[in-house]
CSV table of C-alpha atoms in Angstrom, one decimal:
chain,number,residue,atom,x,y,z
A,1449,LEU,CA,92.9,119.7,108.0
A,1450,LEU,CA,93.0,121.1,104.1
A,1451,TYR,CA,96.0,122.3,101.7
A,1452,GLU,CA,94.9,124.2,98.5
A,1453,ARG,CA,98.8,124.5,97.2
A,1454,HIS,CA,101.6,122.0,97.4
A,1455,GLY,CA,104.2,123.2,99.8
A,1456,GLU,CA,106.0,122.9,103.3
A,1457,ALA,CA,103.4,121.1,105.6
A,1458,ALA,CA,103.5,123.3,108.4
A,1459,ALA,CA,103.1,126.4,106.2
A,1460,VAL,CA,100.2,125.1,103.7
A,1461,VAL,CA,98.0,122.9,105.6
A,1462,GLN,CA,95.2,125.1,107.6
A,1463,LEU,CA,92.1,124.0,109.8
A,1464,LYS,CA,89.0,124.8,108.2
A,1465,ASP,CA,85.5,123.9,109.1
A,1466,LEU,CA,83.2,122.8,106.4
A,1467,GLU,CA,79.8,121.1,106.4
A,1468,VAL,CA,79.5,117.3,106.1
A,1469,PRO,CA,77.7,116.6,103.0
A,1470,LYS,CA,74.7,114.3,102.9
A,1471,VAL,CA,74.7,110.5,103.0
A,1472,GLY,CA,74.1,108.9,99.7
A,1473,ASP,CA,72.7,105.5,99.1
A,1474,CYS,CA,75.9,104.0,99.2
A,1475,ASP,CA,77.6,106.2,101.4
A,1476,VAL,CA,79.2,105.8,104.8
A,1477,HIS,CA,79.4,108.7,107.5
A,1478,VAL,CA,82.6,108.3,109.8
A,1479,LYS,CA,83.8,110.0,112.7
A,1480,MET,CA,87.5,109.7,112.7
A,1481,LEU,CA,89.2,108.7,115.8
A,1482,ALA,CA,92.7,108.8,115.4
A,1483,ALA,CA,95.3,109.7,112.2
A,1484,PRO,CA,99.0,109.5,112.3
A,1485,ILE,CA,101.6,111.9,110.1
A,1486,ASN,CA,103.5,109.6,107.9
A,1487,PRO,CA,106.7,110.6,105.8
A,1488,ALA,CA,104.3,110.0,102.5
A,1489,ASP,CA,101.7,112.4,103.7
A,1490,ILE,CA,104.6,115.2,103.8
A,1491,ASN,CA,105.6,114.4,100.5
A,1492,MET,CA,102.3,114.6,98.9
A,1493,ILE,CA,101.6,118.1,100.9
A,1494,GLN,CA,105.0,118.8,99.4
A,1495,GLY,CA,104.1,117.9,96.1
A,1496,ARG,CA,107.5,117.3,94.8
A,1497,THR,CA,108.6,113.5,94.2
A,1498,TYR,CA,105.4,111.6,95.0
A,1499,PRO,CA,103.8,109.5,92.2
A,1500,LEU,CA,100.4,109.9,94.0
A,1501,LEU,CA,99.2,113.4,94.6
A,1502,SER,CA,95.4,114.3,95.7
A,1503,PRO,CA,93.7,116.8,93.6
A,1504,LEU,CA,93.7,120.2,95.5
A,1505,PRO,CA,92.0,121.1,97.9
A,1506,ALA,CA,92.9,118.3,99.5
A,1507,VAL,CA,92.5,117.2,103.1
A,1508,GLY,CA,95.7,115.3,104.7
A,1509,GLY,CA,96.8,112.1,105.7
A,1510,ASN,CA,96.5,108.7,104.1
A,1511,GLU,CA,95.8,106.2,107.2
A,1512,GLY,CA,93.7,106.4,110.4
A,1513,VAL,CA,90.5,104.7,112.3
A,1514,GLY,CA,87.3,105.8,112.4
A,1515,GLU,CA,83.8,104.9,113.6
A,1516,VAL,CA,80.6,104.6,111.6
A,1517,LEU,CA,77.6,106.9,112.7
A,1518,GLU,CA,75.7,106.5,109.7
A,1519,VAL,CA,75.0,104.5,106.5
A,1520,GLY,CA,73.2,104.9,103.1
A,1521,ARG,CA,70.1,102.3,102.9
A,1522,HIS,CA,72.4,100.0,100.1
A,1523,VAL,CA,75.5,100.0,102.1
A,1524,LYS,CA,75.5,95.8,103.3
A,1525,ALA,CA,78.8,95.4,105.0
A,1526,LEU,CA,79.2,98.3,107.5
A,1527,LYS,CA,76.9,99.4,110.4
A,1528,PRO,CA,77.1,101.9,112.9
A,1529,GLY,CA,79.5,101.3,116.0
A,1530,ASP,CA,81.8,99.7,113.5
A,1531,TRP,CA,85.1,100.6,113.0
A,1532,VAL,CA,86.6,101.3,109.6
A,1533,ILE,CA,90.3,102.1,107.8
A,1534,PRO,CA,91.1,103.3,104.8
A,1535,ALA,CA,90.7,100.7,101.9
A,1536,ASP,CA,93.8,102.8,99.6
A,1537,ALA,CA,95.7,106.1,100.1
A,1538,GLY,CA,94.6,109.5,99.3
A,1539,LEU,CA,91.2,109.1,101.7
A,1540,GLY,CA,92.1,112.6,103.5
A,1541,THR,CA,92.1,111.1,107.3
A,1542,TRP,CA,93.0,114.7,109.1
A,1543,ARG,CA,89.1,115.3,109.7
A,1544,THR,CA,86.6,115.0,112.5
A,1545,ARG,CA,84.2,113.4,109.9
A,1546,GLY,CA,83.6,112.7,106.7
A,1547,VAL,CA,81.2,110.9,104.2
A,1548,PHE,CA,83.0,108.3,102.0
A,1549,PRO,CA,81.9,105.4,99.4
A,1550,GLU,CA,81.7,102.1,101.0
A,1551,GLU,CA,84.1,100.6,99.0
A,1552,VAL,CA,87.1,102.9,99.9
A,1553,LEU,CA,86.5,101.5,103.8
A,1554,LEU,CA,88.0,98.6,105.3
A,1555,LYS,CA,86.0,97.2,108.4
A,1556,VAL,CA,88.6,96.5,111.3
A,1557,PRO,CA,87.6,94.7,114.4
A,1558,SER,CA,87.0,97.5,117.3
A,1559,ASP,CA,88.4,94.9,120.1
A,1560,ILE,CA,91.9,96.2,119.0
A,1561,PRO,CA,93.7,99.3,120.7
A,1562,VAL,CA,92.7,102.5,118.9
A,1563,LEU,CA,96.6,103.4,118.0
A,1564,CYS,CA,96.8,99.9,116.6
A,1565,ALA,CA,94.1,100.3,114.4
A,1566,ALA,CA,95.1,103.9,113.1
A,1567,THR,CA,98.1,103.1,112.4
A,1568,LEU,CA,97.4,99.6,110.8
A,1569,SER,CA,96.7,100.4,106.9
A,1570,VAL,CA,100.4,101.5,105.9
A,1571,ASN,CA,103.6,100.4,107.9
A,1572,PRO,CA,102.5,96.7,109.3
A,1573,CYS,CA,100.9,95.9,105.8
A,1574,THR,CA,104.2,97.2,104.0
A,1575,ALA,CA,106.2,95.1,106.7
A,1576,PHE,CA,103.8,91.8,105.9
A,1577,ARG,CA,104.2,92.1,102.2
A,1578,LEU,CA,107.8,92.7,102.9
A,1579,LEU,CA,108.3,89.5,104.6
A,1580,ALA,CA,106.0,87.5,102.9
A,1581,ASP,CA,106.2,88.5,99.3
A,1582,PHE,CA,110.1,87.9,98.3
A,1583,GLU,CA,111.6,85.2,99.6
A,1584,SER,CA,110.0,81.9,101.1
A,1585,LEU,CA,111.5,82.7,104.9
A,1586,ALA,CA,111.5,79.4,107.4
A,1587,PRO,CA,111.9,79.8,111.1
A,1588,GLY,CA,115.5,80.2,111.6
A,1589,ASP,CA,116.3,82.5,108.8
A,1590,SER,CA,117.4,86.2,109.3
A,1591,VAL,CA,116.2,89.5,107.6
A,1592,ILE,CA,118.7,92.6,107.2
A,1593,GLN,CA,116.9,96.2,107.2
A,1594,ASN,CA,117.8,99.7,107.5
A,1595,ALA,CA,115.6,102.4,109.2
A,1596,ALA,CA,115.0,99.7,111.9
A,1597,ASN,CA,113.5,102.1,114.3
A,1598,SER,CA,110.9,103.6,111.2
A,1599,GLY,CA,107.1,102.4,111.7
A,1600,VAL,CA,107.7,100.1,109.1
A,1601,GLY,CA,111.1,98.8,110.6
A,1602,GLN,CA,109.4,98.0,114.1
A,1603,ALA,CA,106.7,95.9,112.7
A,1604,VAL,CA,109.1,94.1,110.7
A,1605,ILE,CA,111.0,93.1,113.6
A,1606,GLN,CA,107.7,92.2,115.7
A,1607,ILE,CA,106.2,90.0,112.9
A,1608,ALA,CA,109.6,88.1,111.9
A,1609,ARG,CA,109.9,87.5,115.4
A,1610,ALA,CA,106.6,85.8,115.7
A,1611,SER,CA,107.5,83.5,112.7
A,1612,GLY,CA,110.7,82.5,113.9
A,1613,ILE,CA,112.7,84.6,111.5
A,1614,LYS,CA,115.9,86.6,113.2
A,1615,THR,CA,116.5,90.2,112.3
A,1616,ILE,CA,119.4,92.3,112.1
A,1617,ASN,CA,118.7,96.0,112.4
A,1618,VAL,CA,120.6,98.9,111.4
A,1619,VAL,CA,119.8,102.1,112.7
A,1620,ARG,CA,121.5,105.7,112.6
A,1621,ASP,CA,124.2,106.5,115.6
A,1622,ARG,CA,122.6,109.1,117.7
A,1623,PRO,CA,122.5,110.8,121.0
A,1624,ASP,CA,120.6,108.4,122.8
A,1625,LEU,CA,121.2,105.3,120.9
A,1626,ALA,CA,121.4,103.0,124.0
A,1627,LYS,CA,117.7,103.9,124.7
A,1628,LEU,CA,116.9,103.2,121.0
A,1629,VAL,CA,118.6,99.7,121.1
A,1630,GLU,CA,117.0,99.1,124.3
A,1631,ARG,CA,113.9,99.6,123.0
A,1632,LEU,CA,114.0,97.3,119.6
A,1633,MET,CA,115.1,94.6,121.2
A,1634,ALA,CA,112.2,94.7,123.9
A,1635,LEU,CA,110.2,94.6,120.7
A,1636,GLY,CA,112.3,91.4,119.7
A,1637,ALA,CA,115.3,92.3,117.7
A,1638,ASP,CA,118.1,89.9,117.5
A,1639,HIS,CA,120.6,92.5,116.5
A,1640,VAL,CA,120.9,96.0,116.6
A,1641,ILE,CA,124.1,98.1,115.0
A,1642,THR,CA,124.5,101.3,113.3
A,1643,GLU,CA,125.5,102.2,109.8
A,1644,GLU,CA,129.4,102.4,110.8
A,1645,MET,CA,129.3,98.9,112.4
A,1646,LEU,CA,128.1,97.4,108.6
A,1647,ARG,CA,131.5,97.9,107.6
A,1648,LYS,CA,133.5,96.4,110.7
A,1649,PRO,CA,135.1,93.2,110.8
A,1650,GLU,CA,133.0,92.5,114.0
A,1651,MET,CA,129.8,91.9,111.7
A,1652,LYS,CA,131.4,88.3,111.3
A,1653,ASP,CA,131.0,87.4,114.6
A,1654,ILE,CA,126.8,87.9,114.2
A,1655,PHE,CA,126.9,85.3,111.6
A,1656,LYS,CA,128.4,82.6,114.0
A,1657,SER,CA,124.8,82.5,115.7
A,1658,ILE,CA,122.7,83.0,112.8
A,1659,PRO,CA,123.1,82.5,108.8
A,1660,ARG,CA,123.5,85.4,106.6
A,1661,PRO,CA,120.2,86.9,105.6
A,1662,ARG,CA,118.6,86.2,102.4
A,1663,LEU,CA,116.3,89.1,102.6
A,1664,ALA,CA,117.4,92.7,102.8
A,1665,LEU,CA,114.9,95.6,103.0
A,1666,ASN,CA,116.2,99.1,102.3
A,1667,CYS,CA,114.0,102.4,102.7
A,1668,VAL,CA,117.4,104.4,103.0
A,1669,GLY,CA,119.7,104.2,99.6
A,1670,GLY,CA,123.0,105.6,99.2
A,1671,LYS,CA,125.8,104.2,101.1
A,1672,SER,CA,123.8,102.7,103.5
A,1673,THR,CA,122.6,100.2,101.0
A,1674,THR,CA,125.8,98.8,99.8
A,1675,GLU,CA,127.2,98.2,102.8
A,1676,MET,CA,123.9,96.1,103.5
A,1677,LEU,CA,124.2,94.3,100.3
A,1678,ARG,CA,127.8,92.9,101.3
A,1679,HIS,CA,126.2,90.9,104.2
A,1680,LEU,CA,123.5,89.1,101.8
A,1681,GLN,CA,123.4,85.5,101.3
A,1682,PRO,CA,124.5,84.8,97.2
A,1683,LYS,CA,121.1,84.7,95.5
A,1684,GLY,CA,119.6,86.8,98.2
A,1685,THR,CA,117.1,89.8,97.8
A,1686,MET,CA,117.1,93.1,98.5
A,1687,VAL,CA,113.7,94.9,98.7
A,1688,THR,CA,114.0,99.0,98.4
A,1689,TYR,CA,110.8,100.7,99.8
A,1690,GLY,CA,112.1,103.9,100.8
A,1691,GLY,CA,114.8,106.4,100.1
A,1692,MET,CA,115.2,108.5,103.2
A,1693,ALA,CA,119.1,109.4,102.4
A,1694,LYS,CA,117.5,110.8,98.9
A,1695,GLN,CA,120.3,109.1,97.2
A,1696,PRO,CA,120.4,106.3,95.0
A,1697,VAL,CA,121.2,102.9,95.1
A,1698,MET,CA,124.4,101.7,94.5
A,1699,VAL,CA,125.5,98.4,94.1
A,1700,PRO,CA,128.6,96.9,92.5
A,1701,VAL,CA,128.8,94.8,89.7
A,1702,SER,CA,130.1,91.8,91.3
A,1703,ALA,CA,126.9,91.2,93.4
A,1704,PHE,CA,125.2,90.8,90.1
A,1705,ILE,CA,127.7,88.6,88.4
A,1706,PHE,CA,129.2,86.4,91.3
A,1707,ARG,CA,126.6,86.4,93.8
A,1708,ASP,CA,123.4,86.6,91.6
A,1709,THR,CA,121.8,89.4,93.7
A,1710,ARG,CA,118.4,90.1,93.3
A,1711,LEU,CA,117.3,93.8,93.1
A,1712,ARG,CA,113.2,94.7,93.9
A,1713,GLY,CA,111.1,97.4,94.8
A,1714,PHE,CA,107.9,97.7,96.8
A,1715,TRP,CA,105.1,100.4,97.1
A,1716,MET,CA,102.1,99.3,99.5
A,1717,THR,CA,99.8,101.8,97.4
A,1718,GLN,CA,100.6,99.7,94.1
A,1719,TRP,CA,100.0,96.4,95.7
A,1720,ARG,CA,96.6,97.2,96.8
A,1721,LYS,CA,96.0,98.6,93.1
A,1722,ASP,CA,97.0,95.3,91.6
A,1723,HIS,CA,94.9,93.6,94.5
A,1724,ALA,CA,91.5,95.6,94.6
A,1725,GLN,CA,89.8,92.8,93.0
A,1726,ASP,CA,91.5,90.0,95.2
A,1727,GLN,CA,89.6,90.6,98.4
A,1728,GLU,CA,90.6,87.2,99.9
A,1729,SER,CA,94.5,88.3,100.0
A,1730,VAL,CA,93.5,91.3,101.6
A,1731,ALA,CA,91.3,89.9,104.1
A,1732,ALA,CA,93.9,87.5,105.0
A,1733,MET,CA,96.5,90.4,105.4
A,1734,MET,CA,94.5,92.0,107.8
A,1735,ASP,CA,93.2,89.2,109.6
A,1736,ALA,CA,96.8,87.8,110.4
A,1737,LEU,CA,97.9,91.1,111.5
A,1738,CYS,CA,95.0,91.6,113.8
A,1739,GLN,CA,95.6,88.1,115.5
A,1740,LEU,CA,99.4,89.4,116.1
A,1741,ILE,CA,97.9,92.8,117.4
A,1742,ARG,CA,95.6,90.8,120.0
A,1743,ARG,CA,98.2,88.2,120.8
A,1744,GLY,CA,100.2,91.4,122.0
A,1745,GLN,CA,102.6,90.2,119.2
A,1746,LEU,CA,102.4,93.1,117.4
A,1747,THR,CA,102.0,96.8,119.0
A,1748,ALA,CA,101.6,100.4,117.5
A,1749,PRO,CA,105.0,102.1,117.0
A,1750,ALA,CA,106.3,104.8,119.8
A,1751,CYS,CA,103.4,107.5,119.3
A,1752,THR,CA,102.8,111.2,120.8
A,1753,GLU,CA,99.1,111.8,121.2
A,1754,VAL,CA,98.4,115.3,119.8
A,1755,PRO,CA,94.9,117.1,119.9
A,1756,LEU,CA,93.9,118.2,116.1
A,1757,GLN,CA,94.3,122.0,116.9
A,1758,ASP,CA,97.8,121.5,117.6
A,1759,TYR,CA,98.3,120.0,114.6
A,1760,ARG,CA,101.0,122.6,113.3
A,1761,ALA,CA,103.2,121.4,116.2
A,1762,ALA,CA,103.0,117.9,115.2
A,1763,LEU,CA,103.3,118.5,111.4
A,1764,GLU,CA,106.8,119.9,112.7
A,1765,ALA,CA,107.6,117.5,114.7
A,1766,SER,CA,107.1,114.6,112.3
A,1767,MET,CA,110.0,116.6,110.2
A,1768,LYS,CA,112.7,116.5,112.6
A,1769,PRO,CA,115.5,114.1,112.5
A,1770,PHE,CA,116.1,110.9,114.7
A,1771,VAL,CA,112.6,111.4,115.3
A,1772,SER,CA,111.6,107.7,116.5
A,1773,SER,CA,107.7,108.4,117.7
A,1774,LYS,CA,105.2,109.0,115.4
A,1775,GLN,CA,102.7,111.8,115.7
A,1776,ILE,CA,99.2,110.6,115.8
A,1777,LEU,CA,96.5,113.2,115.9
A,1778,LEU,CA,93.1,112.4,118.1
A,1779,LEU,CA,90.3,113.8,116.1
């Protein structure tokens, strides 16, 4: 799926037949199996506010899983039949086949479900780092997050649950709220509340049974963030990793002066750049996530599987508000 100019995804992305290049000595020929449509993919195609843009013409997609068909003679770590995912953003995963240098691919076990592998390299990795890198959380501690029904939000709930950490999950009010609450509770959420509830005195009842959170995860911005901050413990940290409301993060001065609140930011792409030479950290994270998947403690987000030729409908569906299902292209 190729785009030759930036613009609205459904308008500029086209399905094109291209020749598969010859496999060089250090290359790997991959048959793609499945690739999701993520908000960052759409942002890159729109070309407006995203800091990472592929040179045009570009193939869409930053995430997915493929099977190795053939390797060049200098390739040591991969062999035909292995499953691989992108080691970094910008690979262009919305394609049936591709020839890539060995170093841009990461091997993953092929005994995990294909949808888990296809959605492994962005959201679960982001959730893992958010929970691991900003506060040293222990069993019994709590975390609060908004956009809790997003791919990252669902992964945070499950990874936290597996570590004995409680989650307070904020979602927008919607027509099928009861169904969403039920789904997040089934994943292991301790509390699911709406944005409006954040402002109500009843919030105090939640903190009778669990401690106030030391960590807040913000993917929205605007008013949601300000309200969430009020419930953080003194010296707590809020990490912003997205801005779905397209509004700035507003913080009262008192949060800094009287409660010494810390505000941080996180971008998975930058983490990968910073750890490019530190394969141990990457391997340890992937191993931990795959173990959780094998034990049934981490599942793929709710997915809608779409054949490649129906890509336009999938792109349009991924842009609709209140989407709780991730569109996955089957390749």
